[in-house]
RNA sequence: GGGCGCGUAGCUCAGUGGGAGAGCGCUCGCCUCACACGCGAGAGGUCGCUGGUUCGAACCCAGCCGCGCCCACCA
């Protein structure tokens, strides 16, 4: 090792991620490791398309978790030598981005309408150029091995071509159509939104009961509503066909108070006779259910609330122009004046809100573009049923299938300016509608001028094409041939329908194959107090702050360790555990790298503990790898941690230190081999610290990022060595515990005699016992180590045993307090008596002996024999 | 209204038919020449409640109590 490097390694007793991470990342980029050449076969290659973050986005904990998972798998497969692509890109995020820029304009006192469409869109692009790459830079901080040389955007030129092609193809198939239909109008973003972008919240409203007089009689039908202003658009009253109370009214009419309109009384199954009086006012223009009833009965559809949330002229001049909520109050006043208001009471119910703007949804009928989904859904259901697309954990498969089987038409038009403007042109002269991938010059039918549809497409319409549009579809590109289908997708469950399902549908329809083979639905990391992390609640935890404070490796390790099949609270302790692990890796590596003899890295076992270590290493590699492959990140991290920390550091390194300091070649080779493999194994999880340490490893030829991933070597598995060392470890622990209990001074070396087979050498050294055999000859202990000098000449010399610890007898010694020993003895006897009683009870139970598996019974018998023997010994 | 899931050590979570585990926190002892972001040894749990199945239940079944999430058109 270069003397300067050696000096740095010697002097750095703490791993400092901040100093390392930026430098290492630059080296990876310099190496071009994350940008693959388009070649090879998708089945052998490995590719992942990142769920594109919004351009307006900043990295949140969900991105960090999702990114850590993807990067772990991407790095592992890249190291395995597969041609690996992790596609990078961002989503134009129509509503969110438009809102950000509009807010900026508002601060300048300008509205987008004053600016005009073209200028506004230019402003958004300018904003995107300036701020749109923030999140990309943040992924770099995480260490994500994305292909930064080829960043995609859902509005870049090629991508727009893909979107228009898909629109045209779906239109030509008759799936896309334009219709007047009930939509979720979001007054906040001033656009229709899809069902999936609506969330229901519990709200306390007032339920008003209103009397509708029945025409030509004294009777009234009392109906109830929380939105009195909608009564102005009522076009019927409905009752349940089986409701005896109203059976005679079918075919008659009510008179709408305030308005005077005649309302037919219709019978419809939807009406719940238990609710109120069993009469329902029907407002097809402003209620989704009533809309359905209206269509069933051919009712008139009247709209009284406009897209601006205000009453229009249909509401009558008394209410026209008022905000809907104000109109509601005015209607109540008017009804009260007319004596039609029977009752009002507080009423808690769930109400739709826009997830985009937070505004209360205004259901209204509007002319929109829709896409019929059932034909697209059918094959997408098949592939999941047949597990050509596997969904993990499996309960989400059914959730997916249930939703897909009841899929409804998708409202794909949005009344925004930022997005893919719908590729439809209208001729006002001859009323021709032209759908085309490129703007036509003039009307094909009459040659008249054309105007393009004003609306843009739902952002998810373009995201649905992500896995293949990013690879150049509809062109037949080398990238598409090499990397489609992608290998897997990790996702939060909240976008299972919004995004995942739609990618599967479009992938099959347009790219000729499923977009990915595996979908892993990950858990949600909640805030520390169990609430959801949210910007508006102020409960978010900033991953970048965590990285600043603890390092990217620590955050990655922590997130993977805390991930689970169920939602979990963010755990600072797990991130700290990751930081501690990075530091421990660094220091254990220093011990090895600064003390090894100059040798090759190779497994060269010469003792039972060497064979044990190599066996445990290979078993760990096999297990961690399997866990990663099955998306069990929590156990993968835990097992890697446990092997490294307890088995390698706590035991093996302590055991072999004397050999290492002596410069023994075999142990040096074995340690370098082990270090190489554990660094490679951990690299997908903790890429920075592993890469940094690797830079000091004598076997290094290139970056660890492209080093081979360890494959478990079964020939090194050694169950006999594992058993022997495990027993030695257990014995060491018991001897240490005994020392503690009898308060043996730390410096005292106990004399002991092993009954039966001698324990491994390390037991004596680590437990500070000197083993003497029957001839009182030193078997191990100080002779082989240069540990501190013997404390006193008071060591036992084959004297009387004063205690037994397992198969070891402790011999009398001046430093050991006899009373403490006696107390310890008694405690152990008590323990043993209870164990004997338990085993006897079990074995005395005939049913247990008869019905339990033979090996379970036999195991119990052996335990009993052991416990009895030890008890007898102690009772002497 | 339907569906899914969760209640295990002080905290956050593993374990899912044969003697209760991890990390953190806590107690005691150690600045032992890789690491005090460390080392060694401990304490701490009627595994939500009640019944059932079983030789045996944290684990399987039923009911109940508490909590979370998703879907759904009850005015």
mmCIF file of C-alpha atoms in Angstrom, chain A residues 42-335:
data_model
loop_
_atom_site.group_PDB
_atom_site.id
_atom_site.type_symbol
_atom_site.label_atom_id
_atom_site.label_comp_id
_atom_site.label_asym_id
_atom_site.label_seq_id
_atom_site.Cartn_x
_atom_site.Cartn_y
_atom_site.Cartn_z
ATOM 1 C CA UNK A 42 -33.886 -8.700 -22.274
ATOM 2 C CA UNK A 43 -34.029 -12.097 -20.638
ATOM 3 C CA UNK A 44 -30.329 -11.908 -19.806
ATOM 4 C CA UNK A 45 -30.079 -8.184 -19.304
ATOM 5 C CA UNK A 46 -31.415 -6.430 -16.273
ATOM 6 C CA UNK A 47 -33.472 -3.303 -16.490
ATOM 7 C CA UNK A 48 -35.615 -1.207 -14.259
ATOM 8 C CA UNK A 49 -37.521 1.961 -15.056
ATOM 9 C CA UNK A 50 -37.607 4.252 -12.073
ATOM 10 C CA UNK A 51 -41.083 5.365 -11.068
ATOM 11 C CA UNK A 52 -40.649 8.869 -12.441
ATOM 12 C CA UNK A 53 -40.754 11.478 -9.715
ATOM 13 C CA UNK A 54 -42.617 14.701 -10.417
ATOM 14 C CA UNK A 55 -40.379 17.409 -11.839
ATOM 15 C CA UNK A 56 -41.656 19.585 -9.052
ATOM 16 C CA UNK A 57 -40.700 16.968 -6.508
ATOM 17 C CA UNK A 58 -38.080 16.911 -3.848
ATOM 18 C CA UNK A 59 -36.782 13.607 -2.571
ATOM 19 C CA UNK A 60 -39.000 12.298 0.192
ATOM 20 C CA UNK A 61 -38.754 9.189 2.308
ATOM 21 C CA UNK A 62 -40.859 7.178 -0.123
ATOM 22 C CA UNK A 63 -38.403 7.922 -2.928
ATOM 23 C CA UNK A 64 -35.519 7.094 -0.636
ATOM 24 C CA UNK A 65 -36.971 3.718 0.341
ATOM 25 C CA UNK A 66 -38.031 2.857 -3.158
ATOM 26 C CA UNK A 67 -34.678 4.014 -4.496
ATOM 27 C CA UNK A 68 -32.736 2.001 -1.928
ATOM 28 C CA UNK A 69 -34.603 -1.133 -2.902
ATOM 29 C CA UNK A 70 -34.203 -0.626 -6.608
ATOM 30 C CA UNK A 71 -30.552 0.288 -6.293
ATOM 31 C CA UNK A 72 -29.827 -2.778 -4.172
ATOM 32 C CA UNK A 73 -31.236 -5.073 -6.841
ATOM 33 C CA UNK A 74 -29.829 -3.084 -9.731
ATOM 34 C CA UNK A 75 -26.336 -3.058 -8.242
ATOM 35 C CA UNK A 76 -26.461 -6.736 -7.368
ATOM 36 C CA UNK A 77 -27.383 -7.642 -10.911
ATOM 37 C CA UNK A 78 -24.871 -5.287 -12.446
ATOM 38 C CA UNK A 79 -22.185 -6.931 -10.319
ATOM 39 C CA UNK A 80 -23.353 -10.288 -11.563
ATOM 40 C CA UNK A 81 -22.274 -9.128 -14.971
ATOM 41 C CA UNK A 82 -25.697 -8.560 -16.455
ATOM 42 C CA UNK A 83 -26.036 -5.667 -18.856
ATOM 43 C CA UNK A 84 -27.930 -3.388 -16.538
ATOM 44 C CA UNK A 85 -30.032 -0.310 -17.136
ATOM 45 C CA UNK A 86 -31.817 1.697 -14.506
ATOM 46 C CA UNK A 87 -33.743 4.280 -16.475
ATOM 47 C CA UNK A 88 -33.898 7.781 -15.065
ATOM 48 C CA UNK A 89 -36.533 10.340 -15.741
ATOM 49 C CA UNK A 90 -39.179 12.673 -14.420
ATOM 50 C CA UNK A 91 -42.867 13.157 -14.895
ATOM 51 C CA UNK A 92 -44.290 16.480 -16.075
ATOM 52 C CA UNK A 93 -47.017 16.187 -13.408
ATOM 53 C CA UNK A 94 -49.648 18.376 -15.032
ATOM 54 C CA UNK A 95 -51.620 19.756 -12.141
ATOM 55 C CA UNK A 96 -48.767 19.989 -9.630
ATOM 56 C CA UNK A 97 -46.391 21.751 -11.993
ATOM 57 C CA UNK A 98 -48.976 24.100 -13.389
ATOM 58 C CA UNK A 99 -49.957 25.003 -9.830
ATOM 59 C CA UNK A 100 -46.378 25.804 -8.847
ATOM 60 C CA UNK A 101 -45.851 28.096 -11.788
ATOM 61 C CA UNK A 102 -49.261 29.728 -11.382
ATOM 62 C CA UNK A 103 -48.405 30.454 -7.791
ATOM 63 C CA UNK A 104 -45.230 32.173 -8.935
ATOM 64 C CA UNK A 105 -47.241 34.214 -11.404
ATOM 65 C CA UNK A 106 -49.734 35.172 -8.746
ATOM 66 C CA UNK A 107 -46.904 36.672 -6.731
ATOM 67 C CA UNK A 108 -46.139 38.830 -9.752
ATOM 68 C CA UNK A 109 -49.820 39.716 -9.902
ATOM 69 C CA UNK A 110 -50.385 37.969 -13.223
ATOM 70 C CA UNK A 111 -52.828 35.184 -14.048
ATOM 71 C CA UNK A 112 -52.102 32.526 -16.648
ATOM 72 C CA UNK A 113 -55.071 33.781 -18.650
ATOM 73 C CA UNK A 114 -53.546 37.230 -18.883
ATOM 74 C CA UNK A 115 -50.320 35.646 -20.023
ATOM 75 C CA UNK A 116 -51.948 33.415 -22.597
ATOM 76 C CA UNK A 117 -51.465 29.728 -23.233
ATOM 77 C CA UNK A 118 -48.305 29.817 -25.274
ATOM 78 C CA UNK A 119 -46.454 32.211 -23.000
ATOM 79 C CA UNK A 120 -47.589 30.306 -19.956
ATOM 80 C CA UNK A 121 -46.327 26.982 -21.266
ATOM 81 C CA UNK A 122 -43.027 28.674 -22.030
ATOM 82 C CA UNK A 123 -42.887 29.830 -18.439
ATOM 83 C CA UNK A 124 -43.427 26.290 -17.234
ATOM 84 C CA UNK A 125 -40.631 25.029 -19.450
ATOM 85 C CA UNK A 126 -38.339 27.712 -18.117
ATOM 86 C CA UNK A 127 -39.256 26.672 -14.604
ATOM 87 C CA UNK A 128 -38.578 23.036 -15.471
ATOM 88 C CA UNK A 129 -35.149 23.846 -16.892
ATOM 89 C CA UNK A 130 -34.218 25.715 -13.762
ATOM 90 C CA UNK A 131 -35.620 23.531 -11.009
ATOM 91 C CA UNK A 132 -36.572 20.275 -12.654
ATOM 92 C CA UNK A 133 -33.275 18.544 -12.001
ATOM 93 C CA UNK A 134 -33.264 19.064 -8.256
ATOM 94 C CA UNK A 135 -34.630 15.634 -7.562
ATOM 95 C CA UNK A 136 -32.156 14.044 -9.943
ATOM 96 C CA UNK A 137 -29.317 15.564 -7.962
ATOM 97 C CA UNK A 138 -30.917 14.217 -4.824
ATOM 98 C CA UNK A 139 -31.005 10.684 -6.169
ATOM 99 C CA UNK A 140 -27.263 11.034 -6.647
ATOM 100 C CA UNK A 141 -26.896 11.812 -2.973
ATOM 101 C CA UNK A 142 -28.606 8.539 -2.208
ATOM 102 C CA UNK A 143 -26.050 6.750 -4.375
ATOM 103 C CA UNK A 144 -28.617 5.585 -6.899
ATOM 104 C CA UNK A 145 -26.889 3.956 -9.856
ATOM 105 C CA UNK A 146 -29.259 5.391 -12.452
ATOM 106 C CA UNK A 147 -28.312 6.018 -16.046
ATOM 107 C CA UNK A 148 -27.665 9.731 -15.670
ATOM 108 C CA UNK A 149 -26.464 9.967 -19.260
ATOM 109 C CA UNK A 150 -29.946 9.385 -20.569
ATOM 110 C CA UNK A 151 -32.550 11.241 -18.597
ATOM 111 C CA UNK A 152 -36.100 11.076 -19.892
ATOM 112 C CA UNK A 153 -39.051 13.388 -19.428
ATOM 113 C CA UNK A 154 -42.680 12.653 -20.208
ATOM 114 C CA UNK A 155 -42.893 15.770 -22.377
ATOM 115 C CA UNK A 156 -39.683 15.398 -24.315
ATOM 116 C CA UNK A 157 -39.984 15.085 -28.057
ATOM 117 C CA UNK A 158 -39.802 11.349 -28.501
ATOM 118 C CA UNK A 159 -42.068 10.760 -25.567
ATOM 119 C CA UNK A 160 -44.752 13.018 -27.001
ATOM 120 C CA UNK A 161 -44.656 10.966 -30.193
ATOM 121 C CA UNK A 162 -45.339 7.847 -28.163
ATOM 122 C CA UNK A 163 -48.259 9.493 -26.378
ATOM 123 C CA UNK A 164 -49.817 10.687 -29.632
ATOM 124 C CA UNK A 165 -49.351 7.330 -31.275
ATOM 125 C CA UNK A 166 -51.115 5.620 -28.408
ATOM 126 C CA UNK A 167 -53.946 8.133 -28.447
ATOM 127 C CA UNK A 168 -54.438 7.655 -32.148
ATOM 128 C CA UNK A 169 -54.364 3.869 -31.931
ATOM 129 C CA UNK A 170 -56.854 3.808 -29.071
ATOM 130 C CA UNK A 171 -59.094 6.254 -30.900
ATOM 131 C CA UNK A 172 -59.012 4.220 -34.074
ATOM 132 C CA UNK A 173 -59.949 1.147 -32.094
ATOM 133 C CA UNK A 174 -62.920 3.006 -30.740
ATOM 134 C CA UNK A 175 -61.729 2.910 -27.145
ATOM 135 C CA UNK A 176 -61.285 6.656 -26.873
ATOM 136 C CA UNK A 177 -64.406 8.747 -27.265
ATOM 137 C CA UNK A 178 -65.820 12.112 -26.316
ATOM 138 C CA UNK A 179 -68.946 12.336 -24.217
ATOM 139 C CA UNK A 180 -71.063 14.459 -21.955
ATOM 140 C CA UNK A 181 -70.839 12.617 -18.716
ATOM 141 C CA UNK A 182 -70.764 13.085 -14.981
ATOM 142 C CA UNK A 183 -67.204 13.877 -13.917
ATOM 143 C CA UNK A 184 -65.369 14.812 -10.750
ATOM 144 C CA UNK A 185 -64.906 18.507 -11.228
ATOM 145 C CA UNK A 186 -62.049 19.878 -9.177
ATOM 146 C CA UNK A 187 -62.761 23.576 -8.624
ATOM 147 C CA UNK A 188 -59.252 23.937 -7.199
ATOM 148 C CA UNK A 189 -57.337 22.934 -10.306
ATOM 149 C CA UNK A 190 -60.256 23.929 -12.520
ATOM 150 C CA UNK A 191 -60.296 20.621 -14.251
ATOM 151 C CA UNK A 192 -61.975 17.276 -14.330
ATOM 152 C CA UNK A 193 -60.046 14.588 -12.496
ATOM 153 C CA UNK A 194 -60.302 10.822 -12.519
ATOM 154 C CA UNK A 195 -61.998 8.693 -9.874
ATOM 155 C CA UNK A 196 -58.594 7.616 -8.614
ATOM 156 C CA UNK A 197 -57.614 11.173 -7.778
ATOM 157 C CA UNK A 198 -60.546 11.631 -5.460
ATOM 158 C CA UNK A 199 -60.359 10.884 -1.770
ATOM 159 C CA UNK A 200 -63.339 10.676 0.540
ATOM 160 C CA UNK A 201 -63.248 12.460 3.853
ATOM 161 C CA UNK A 202 -65.677 12.542 6.738
ATOM 162 C CA UNK A 203 -67.336 15.897 6.945
ATOM 163 C CA UNK A 204 -70.014 17.330 9.197
ATOM 164 C CA UNK A 205 -72.730 18.972 7.164
ATOM 165 C CA UNK A 206 -76.331 19.907 7.797
ATOM 166 C CA UNK A 207 -78.962 17.557 6.468
ATOM 167 C CA UNK A 208 -82.007 19.526 5.329
ATOM 168 C CA UNK A 209 -85.412 17.935 4.961
ATOM 169 C CA UNK A 210 -87.580 19.619 2.361
ATOM 170 C CA UNK A 211 -91.226 19.096 1.541
ATOM 171 C CA UNK A 212 -92.036 18.612 -2.127
ATOM 172 C CA UNK A 213 -95.790 18.897 -2.620
ATOM 173 C CA UNK A 214 -97.406 16.166 -4.667
ATOM 174 C CA UNK A 215 -99.274 17.618 -7.585
ATOM 175 C CA UNK A 216 -103.030 17.486 -7.292
ATOM 176 C CA UNK A 217 -103.133 16.404 -3.644
ATOM 177 C CA UNK A 218 -102.435 17.640 -0.122
ATOM 178 C CA UNK A 219 -99.595 15.236 0.315
ATOM 179 C CA UNK A 220 -95.947 16.126 0.376
ATOM 180 C CA UNK A 221 -92.905 14.002 -0.194
ATOM 181 C CA UNK A 222 -90.171 14.942 2.215
ATOM 182 C CA UNK A 223 -86.706 14.613 0.714
ATOM 183 C CA UNK A 224 -83.335 15.198 2.327
ATOM 184 C CA UNK A 225 -80.147 16.834 1.107
ATOM 185 C CA UNK A 226 -76.904 18.286 2.412
ATOM 186 C CA UNK A 227 -76.646 20.489 -0.651
ATOM 187 C CA UNK A 228 -79.877 22.474 -0.862
ATOM 188 C CA UNK A 229 -78.644 24.538 -3.820
ATOM 189 C CA UNK A 230 -78.730 21.404 -5.998
ATOM 190 C CA UNK A 231 -82.504 21.219 -5.651
ATOM 191 C CA UNK A 232 -82.658 23.904 -8.290
ATOM 192 C CA UNK A 233 -81.491 21.222 -10.726
ATOM 193 C CA UNK A 234 -83.841 18.488 -9.551
ATOM 194 C CA UNK A 235 -85.701 16.753 -12.346
ATOM 195 C CA UNK A 236 -87.443 13.923 -10.483
ATOM 196 C CA UNK A 237 -88.269 12.366 -7.155
ATOM 197 C CA UNK A 238 -87.524 8.672 -6.765
ATOM 198 C CA UNK A 239 -88.965 6.041 -4.463
ATOM 199 C CA UNK A 240 -88.204 2.395 -4.049
ATOM 200 C CA UNK A 241 -90.507 0.226 -6.184
ATOM 201 C CA UNK A 242 -91.191 -2.034 -3.182
ATOM 202 C CA UNK A 243 -92.039 0.791 -0.841
ATOM 203 C CA UNK A 244 -95.739 0.399 0.010
ATOM 204 C CA UNK A 245 -95.943 3.916 1.421
ATOM 205 C CA UNK A 246 -95.410 5.458 -1.968
ATOM 206 C CA UNK A 247 -96.792 2.723 -4.218
ATOM 207 C CA UNK A 248 -99.702 4.853 -5.373
ATOM 208 C CA UNK A 249 -97.504 7.796 -6.336
ATOM 209 C CA UNK A 250 -95.703 6.195 -9.225
ATOM 210 C CA UNK A 251 -96.494 8.088 -12.385
ATOM 211 C CA UNK A 252 -97.631 11.192 -10.483
ATOM 212 C CA UNK A 253 -95.626 14.405 -10.156
ATOM 213 C CA UNK A 254 -94.251 16.667 -7.487
ATOM 214 C CA UNK A 255 -93.825 20.371 -7.790
ATOM 215 C CA UNK A 256 -90.348 21.652 -7.110
ATOM 216 C CA UNK A 257 -90.489 24.421 -4.508
ATOM 217 C CA UNK A 258 -88.957 27.796 -5.445
ATOM 218 C CA UNK A 259 -88.794 26.720 -9.087
ATOM 219 C CA UNK A 260 -92.223 25.298 -9.832
ATOM 220 C CA UNK A 261 -90.919 22.580 -12.171
ATOM 221 C CA UNK A 262 -93.040 19.431 -12.420
ATOM 222 C CA UNK A 263 -90.979 16.467 -11.254
ATOM 223 C CA UNK A 264 -92.005 12.951 -12.259
ATOM 224 C CA UNK A 265 -92.075 10.465 -9.413
ATOM 225 C CA UNK A 266 -90.085 7.447 -10.542
ATOM 226 C CA UNK A 267 -89.478 4.065 -8.970
ATOM 227 C CA UNK A 268 -85.825 3.042 -8.705
ATOM 228 C CA UNK A 269 -84.070 0.248 -6.837
ATOM 229 C CA UNK A 270 -81.309 2.571 -5.755
ATOM 230 C CA UNK A 271 -83.557 4.305 -3.243
ATOM 231 C CA UNK A 272 -83.161 3.016 0.310
ATOM 232 C CA UNK A 273 -86.640 2.889 1.928
ATOM 233 C CA UNK A 274 -84.997 3.011 5.358
ATOM 234 C CA UNK A 275 -83.460 6.399 4.765
ATOM 235 C CA UNK A 276 -85.662 9.304 5.848
ATOM 236 C CA UNK A 277 -89.089 9.078 4.287
ATOM 237 C CA UNK A 278 -87.893 6.845 1.495
ATOM 238 C CA UNK A 279 -88.163 9.615 -1.068
ATOM 239 C CA UNK A 280 -85.086 10.814 -2.914
ATOM 240 C CA UNK A 281 -84.728 14.058 -4.805
ATOM 241 C CA UNK A 282 -83.027 13.329 -8.107
ATOM 242 C CA UNK A 283 -80.432 15.761 -9.440
ATOM 243 C CA UNK A 284 -78.882 14.135 -12.505
ATOM 244 C CA UNK A 285 -76.744 17.174 -13.192
ATOM 245 C CA UNK A 286 -74.915 17.268 -9.869
ATOM 246 C CA UNK A 287 -74.862 13.879 -8.256
ATOM 247 C CA UNK A 288 -73.259 10.722 -9.628
ATOM 248 C CA UNK A 289 -76.009 8.422 -8.343
ATOM 249 C CA UNK A 290 -78.756 10.672 -9.548
ATOM 250 C CA UNK A 291 -77.000 10.846 -12.878
ATOM 251 C CA UNK A 292 -77.297 7.068 -13.160
ATOM 252 C CA UNK A 293 -80.947 7.154 -12.114
ATOM 253 C CA UNK A 294 -81.545 9.908 -14.606
ATOM 254 C CA UNK A 295 -80.053 7.923 -17.454
ATOM 255 C CA UNK A 296 -82.117 4.889 -16.440
ATOM 256 C CA UNK A 297 -85.331 6.873 -16.571
ATOM 257 C CA UNK A 298 -84.516 9.285 -19.349
ATOM 258 C CA UNK A 299 -84.674 12.307 -17.051
ATOM 259 C CA UNK A 300 -83.723 15.790 -17.988
ATOM 260 C CA UNK A 301 -80.157 16.791 -16.990
ATOM 261 C CA UNK A 302 -79.933 20.324 -15.745
ATOM 262 C CA UNK A 303 -76.741 21.996 -14.569
ATOM 263 C CA UNK A 304 -77.068 24.925 -12.181
ATOM 264 C CA UNK A 305 -73.478 25.062 -10.976
ATOM 265 C CA UNK A 306 -70.792 26.025 -13.462
ATOM 266 C CA UNK A 307 -67.143 25.032 -13.644
ATOM 267 C CA UNK A 308 -66.305 28.174 -11.699
ATOM 268 C CA UNK A 309 -68.261 26.882 -8.723
ATOM 269 C CA UNK A 310 -70.923 29.546 -9.143
ATOM 270 C CA UNK A 311 -74.600 29.285 -9.911
ATOM 271 C CA UNK A 312 -75.418 29.845 -13.569
ATOM 272 C CA UNK A 313 -78.513 31.280 -15.179
ATOM 273 C CA UNK A 314 -80.290 27.899 -14.996
ATOM 274 C CA UNK A 315 -80.437 28.490 -11.246
ATOM 275 C CA UNK A 316 -82.783 31.389 -11.807
ATOM 276 C CA UNK A 317 -82.026 35.040 -11.417
ATOM 277 C CA UNK A 318 -82.491 34.964 -7.666
ATOM 278 C CA UNK A 319 -79.421 32.695 -7.312
ATOM 279 C CA UNK A 320 -77.431 33.104 -10.527
ATOM 280 C CA UNK A 321 -73.900 34.325 -9.920
ATOM 281 C CA UNK A 322 -73.754 33.253 -6.309
ATOM 282 C CA UNK A 323 -71.072 30.886 -5.087
ATOM 283 C CA UNK A 324 -72.598 27.445 -4.623
ATOM 284 C CA UNK A 325 -72.237 27.483 -0.855
ATOM 285 C CA UNK A 326 -73.857 30.919 -0.593
ATOM 286 C CA UNK A 327 -76.634 29.787 -2.869
ATOM 287 C CA UNK A 328 -77.214 26.876 -0.528
ATOM 288 C CA UNK A 329 -77.827 29.241 2.348
ATOM 289 C CA UNK A 330 -80.025 31.457 0.202
ATOM 290 C CA UNK A 331 -82.078 28.457 -0.874
ATOM 291 C CA UNK A 332 -82.569 27.485 2.768
ATOM 292 C CA UNK A 333 -83.784 30.981 3.576
ATOM 293 C CA UNK A 334 -86.159 30.924 0.641
ATOM 294 C CA UNK A 335 -87.489 27.476 1.580
#
